[in-house]
PDB file of C-alpha atoms and ligand atoms in Angstrom:
ATOM      1  CA  MET A   1      -1.143  13.489  -7.735  1.00 63.00           C
ATOM      2  CA  SER A   2      -3.722  10.822  -6.849  1.00 80.00           C
ATOM      3  CA  LYS A   3      -7.360  11.892  -6.602  1.00 89.00           C
ATOM      4  CA  LEU A   4      -9.308  11.625  -3.372  1.00 90.00           C
ATOM      5  CA  ILE A   5     -12.097   9.074  -3.014  1.00 92.00           C
ATOM      6  CA  ARG A   6     -14.874   9.546  -0.486  1.00 93.00           C
ATOM      7  CA  PHE A   7     -16.313   6.313   0.935  1.00 91.00           C
ATOM      8  CA  GLY A   8     -18.791   5.392   3.635  1.00 92.00           C
ATOM      9  CA  VAL A   9     -17.871   3.152   6.563  1.00 92.00           C
ATOM     10  CA  SER A  10     -20.324   1.678   9.082  1.00 95.00           C
ATOM     11  CA  LEU A  11     -18.912   1.005  12.544  1.00 95.00           C
ATOM     12  CA  PRO A  12     -20.316   0.647  16.095  1.00 97.00           C
ATOM     13  CA  ASP A  13     -20.900   4.059  17.697  1.00 96.00           C
ATOM     14  CA  ASP A  14     -18.871   3.295  20.841  1.00 97.00           C
ATOM     15  CA  LEU A  15     -15.912   2.353  18.646  1.00 97.00           C
ATOM     16  CA  ILE A  16     -16.117   5.672  16.796  1.00 96.00           C
ATOM     17  CA  LYS A  17     -16.480   7.588  20.091  1.00 96.00           C
ATOM     18  CA  LYS A  18     -13.265   5.991  21.391  1.00 97.00           C
ATOM     19  CA  PHE A  19     -11.527   6.635  18.083  1.00 97.00           C
ATOM     20  CA  ASP A  20     -12.585  10.296  18.059  1.00 96.00           C
ATOM     21  CA  ARG A  21     -11.333  10.729  21.647  1.00 97.00           C
ATOM     22  CA  ILE A  22      -7.950   9.252  20.740  1.00 97.00           C
ATOM     23  CA  ILE A  23      -7.463  11.254  17.542  1.00 97.00           C
ATOM     24  CA  LYS A  24      -8.451  14.445  19.385  1.00 96.00           C
ATOM     25  CA  ASN A  25      -5.732  13.744  21.992  1.00 97.00           C
ATOM     26  CA  LYS A  26      -3.312  13.084  19.142  1.00 97.00           C
ATOM     27  CA  LYS A  27      -4.150  16.514  17.658  1.00 97.00           C
ATOM     28  CA  TYR A  28      -5.694  15.203  14.437  1.00 97.00           C
ATOM     29  CA  GLU A  29      -7.947  17.815  12.858  1.00 95.00           C
ATOM     30  CA  ASN A  30     -10.266  15.256  11.275  1.00 92.00           C
ATOM     31  CA  ARG A  31     -10.915  11.529  10.853  1.00 94.00           C
ATOM     32  CA  SER A  32      -9.664  11.425   7.249  1.00 94.00           C
ATOM     33  CA  LYS A  33      -6.009  12.085   8.136  1.00 94.00           C
ATOM     34  CA  ALA A  34      -6.176   9.666  11.099  1.00 96.00           C
ATOM     35  CA  ILE A  35      -7.769   6.876   9.039  1.00 96.00           C
ATOM     36  CA  GLY A  36      -5.318   7.540   6.185  1.00 95.00           C
ATOM     37  CA  ASP A  37      -2.412   7.146   8.630  1.00 96.00           C
ATOM     38  CA  LEU A  38      -3.848   3.860   9.915  1.00 96.00           C
ATOM     39  CA  ILE A  39      -4.171   2.549   6.359  1.00 95.00           C
ATOM     40  CA  ARG A  40      -0.613   3.610   5.482  1.00 95.00           C
ATOM     41  CA  ASN A  41       0.688   1.919   8.650  1.00 96.00           C
ATOM     42  CA  PHE A  42      -1.219  -1.218   7.686  1.00 96.00           C
ATOM     43  CA  ILE A  43       0.352  -1.184   4.204  1.00 95.00           C
ATOM     44  CA  VAL A  44       3.881  -0.683   5.597  1.00 95.00           C
ATOM     45  CA  GLU A  45       3.388  -3.515   8.119  1.00 96.00           C
ATOM     46  CA  GLU A  46       2.231  -5.772   5.266  1.00 94.00           C
ATOM     47  CA  GLU A  47       5.380  -4.910   3.274  1.00 93.00           C
ATOM     48  CA  TRP A  48       7.490  -6.038   6.222  1.00 96.00           C
ATOM     49  CA  LYS A  49       5.908  -9.513   6.113  1.00 96.00           C
ATOM     50  CA  TYR A  50       7.986 -10.203   3.000  1.00 96.00           C
ATOM     51  CA  ASP A  51      11.769 -10.301   2.656  1.00 96.00           C
ATOM     52  CA  ASN A  52      12.128  -8.704  -0.777  1.00 96.00           C
ATOM     53  CA  LYS A  53      10.526  -5.266  -0.366  1.00 95.00           C
ATOM     54  CA  ASN A  54      12.691  -2.153  -0.509  1.00 96.00           C
ATOM     55  CA  SER A  55      12.479  -0.384   2.804  1.00 97.00           C
ATOM     56  CA  ILE A  56      14.292   1.410   5.581  1.00 98.00           C
ATOM     57  CA  GLY A  57      14.419   0.894   9.314  1.00 98.00           C
ATOM     58  CA  THR A  58      16.008   2.166  12.509  1.00 98.00           C
ATOM     59  CA  ILE A  59      17.819  -0.090  14.950  1.00 98.00           C
ATOM     60  CA  ASN A  60      18.124   1.148  18.553  1.00 98.00           C
ATOM     61  CA  LEU A  61      20.804  -0.464  20.699  1.00 98.00           C
ATOM     62  CA  VAL A  62      21.575   0.241  24.372  1.00 98.00           C
ATOM     63  CA  TYR A  63      24.689  -1.265  25.941  1.00 97.00           C
ATOM     64  CA  ASP A  64      27.489  -0.763  28.432  1.00 96.00           C
ATOM     65  CA  HIS A  65      30.571   0.168  26.442  1.00 95.00           C
ATOM     66  CA  HIS A  66      32.825  -1.370  29.134  1.00 93.00           C
ATOM     67  CA  LYS A  67      31.559  -4.840  28.174  1.00 90.00           C
ATOM     68  CA  ARG A  68      34.361  -6.808  26.604  1.00 83.00           C
ATOM     69  CA  GLU A  69      34.763  -6.341  22.883  1.00 94.00           C
ATOM     70  CA  ILE A  70      31.240  -5.021  22.347  1.00 96.00           C
ATOM     71  CA  LEU A  71      32.306  -1.916  20.415  1.00 96.00           C
ATOM     72  CA  ASN A  72      34.541  -4.000  18.127  1.00 96.00           C
ATOM     73  CA  LYS A  73      31.767  -6.520  17.546  1.00 97.00           C
ATOM     74  CA  LEU A  74      29.137  -3.898  16.694  1.00 97.00           C
ATOM     75  CA  ASN A  75      31.587  -2.087  14.448  1.00 97.00           C
ATOM     76  CA  GLY A  76      32.583  -5.308  12.674  1.00 97.00           C
ATOM     77  CA  ILE A  77      28.968  -6.282  11.966  1.00 98.00           C
ATOM     78  CA  GLN A  78      28.235  -2.826  10.544  1.00 98.00           C
ATOM     79  CA  HIS A  79      31.279  -3.076   8.266  1.00 98.00           C
ATOM     80  CA  ASP A  80      30.122  -6.525   7.101  1.00 98.00           C
ATOM     81  CA  PHE A  81      26.872  -4.872   5.963  1.00 98.00           C
ATOM     82  CA  HIS A  82      28.307  -1.449   5.099  1.00 98.00           C
ATOM     83  CA  GLU A  83      26.358  -1.084   1.842  1.00 98.00           C
ATOM     84  CA  TYR A  84      23.074  -1.144   3.822  1.00 98.00           C
ATOM     85  CA  ILE A  85      24.075   1.103   6.735  1.00 98.00           C
ATOM     86  CA  VAL A  86      23.005   4.706   6.109  1.00 98.00           C
ATOM     87  CA  SER A  87      24.170   6.148   9.429  1.00 98.00           C
ATOM     88  CA  ASP A  88      25.086   5.283  13.004  1.00 97.00           C
ATOM     89  CA  THR A  89      24.548   7.885  15.690  1.00 98.00           C
ATOM     90  CA  HIS A  90      26.200   7.169  19.026  1.00 97.00           C
ATOM     91  CA  VAL A  91      25.003   8.857  22.226  1.00 98.00           C
ATOM     92  CA  HIS A  92      26.856   8.568  25.572  1.00 97.00           C
ATOM     93  CA  LEU A  93      23.913   8.236  27.983  1.00 98.00           C
ATOM     94  CA  ASP A  94      25.950   8.244  31.205  1.00 98.00           C
ATOM     95  CA  HIS A  95      29.319   6.960  32.430  1.00 97.00           C
ATOM     96  CA  ASN A  96      28.506   3.394  31.365  1.00 97.00           C
ATOM     97  CA  ASN A  97      25.636   3.315  28.910  1.00 98.00           C
ATOM     98  CA  CYS A  98      25.541   4.116  25.214  1.00 98.00           C
ATOM     99  CA  LEU A  99      22.716   4.364  22.675  1.00 98.00           C
ATOM    100  CA  ASP A 100      23.344   3.607  19.014  1.00 98.00           C
ATOM    101  CA  VAL A 101      20.699   4.589  16.455  1.00 98.00           C
ATOM    102  CA  ILE A 102      21.508   2.845  13.200  1.00 98.00           C
ATOM    103  CA  ILE A 103      19.561   3.569  10.016  1.00 98.00           C
ATOM    104  CA  VAL A 104      19.506   0.640   7.604  1.00 98.00           C
ATOM    105  CA  LYS A 105      18.228   0.762   4.012  1.00 98.00           C
ATOM    106  CA  GLY A 106      17.638  -2.170   1.666  1.00 98.00           C
ATOM    107  CA  LYS A 107      15.453  -5.257   1.314  1.00 98.00           C
ATOM    108  CA  THR A 108      13.279  -5.980   4.352  1.00 97.00           C
ATOM    109  CA  GLY A 109      14.826  -9.422   4.827  1.00 98.00           C
ATOM    110  CA  ARG A 110      18.343  -7.960   4.867  1.00 98.00           C
ATOM    111  CA  ILE A 111      17.374  -5.207   7.314  1.00 98.00           C
ATOM    112  CA  ARG A 112      15.824  -7.816   9.617  1.00 98.00           C
ATOM    113  CA  GLN A 113      18.978  -9.966   9.353  1.00 98.00           C
ATOM    114  CA  ILE A 114      21.217  -7.008  10.272  1.00 98.00           C
ATOM    115  CA  ALA A 115      18.946  -6.073  13.201  1.00 98.00           C
ATOM    116  CA  ASP A 116      18.890  -9.661  14.495  1.00 98.00           C
ATOM    117  CA  THR A 117      22.680  -9.923  14.203  1.00 98.00           C
ATOM    118  CA  LEU A 118      23.267  -6.655  16.111  1.00 98.00           C
ATOM    119  CA  ILE A 119      20.583  -7.184  18.777  1.00 98.00           C
ATOM    120  CA  SER A 120      21.825 -10.682  19.631  1.00 97.00           C
ATOM    121  CA  VAL A 121      25.381  -9.492  20.409  1.00 97.00           C
ATOM    122  CA  LYS A 122      26.314 -10.379  24.004  1.00 95.00           C
ATOM    123  CA  GLY A 123      26.025  -7.293  26.218  1.00 95.00           C
ATOM    124  CA  ILE A 124      23.198  -5.561  24.355  1.00 97.00           C
ATOM    125  CA  LYS A 125      20.731  -4.524  27.099  1.00 97.00           C
ATOM    126  CA  PHE A 126      18.011  -3.323  24.755  1.00 98.00           C
ATOM    127  CA  GLY A 127      17.681  -3.729  21.033  1.00 98.00           C
ATOM    128  CA  LYS A 128      14.784  -2.972  18.770  1.00 98.00           C
ATOM    129  CA  LEU A 129      14.131  -2.600  15.062  1.00 98.00           C
ATOM    130  CA  SER A 130      11.652   0.126  14.138  1.00 98.00           C
ATOM    131  CA  ILE A 131      10.222  -0.404  10.705  1.00 97.00           C
ATOM    132  CA  ALA A 132       9.700   2.508   8.336  1.00 97.00           C
ATOM    133  CA  THR A 133       9.192   2.956   4.625  1.00 96.00           C
ATOM    134  CA  GLN A 134      10.970   4.627   1.726  1.00 95.00           C
ATOM    135  CA  GLY A 135       7.580   6.219   1.083  1.00 93.00           C
ATOM    136  CA  LYS A 136       7.621   5.861  -2.708  1.00 90.00           C
ATOM    137  CA  ASP A 137       4.273   4.065  -3.086  1.00 80.00           C
ATOM    138  CA  LEU A 138       2.449   5.955  -0.349  1.00 85.00           C
ATOM    139  CA  ARG A 139       0.357   9.080  -0.940  1.00 82.00           C
TER     140      ARG A 139
HETATM  141 NI1   NI B   1      29.225   5.983  24.405  1.00 93.32          NI
END
């Protein structure tokens, strides 16, 4: 368990007032947890600037399953990268539209490559990679 360090930060008062208003709306009990979350987010975003960090991410895809060959294409790409695909949840949104939520684990560069390959498939209406972390180096 890492020990806690208390440190002083000087910031403009109007900035802190805005921050306090936001964290109150977000149900934070104190500034420490909110600032800790910001720092952890900052660290995770830094990790994603490199290609060789171990990480995990979620790819959201929305598409019309009637579009020619789209299911085969998405399936084929996932099989090409099967060792990185943790899961694929498929939701039938309505008669036409589907949502796939694909969890991908591996090096950041590989995850980005898989996301780019899936999102650029013809017929994808919305595609987005959400970055996350395996959490090992975060306290
Ligand atoms: Ni469907």
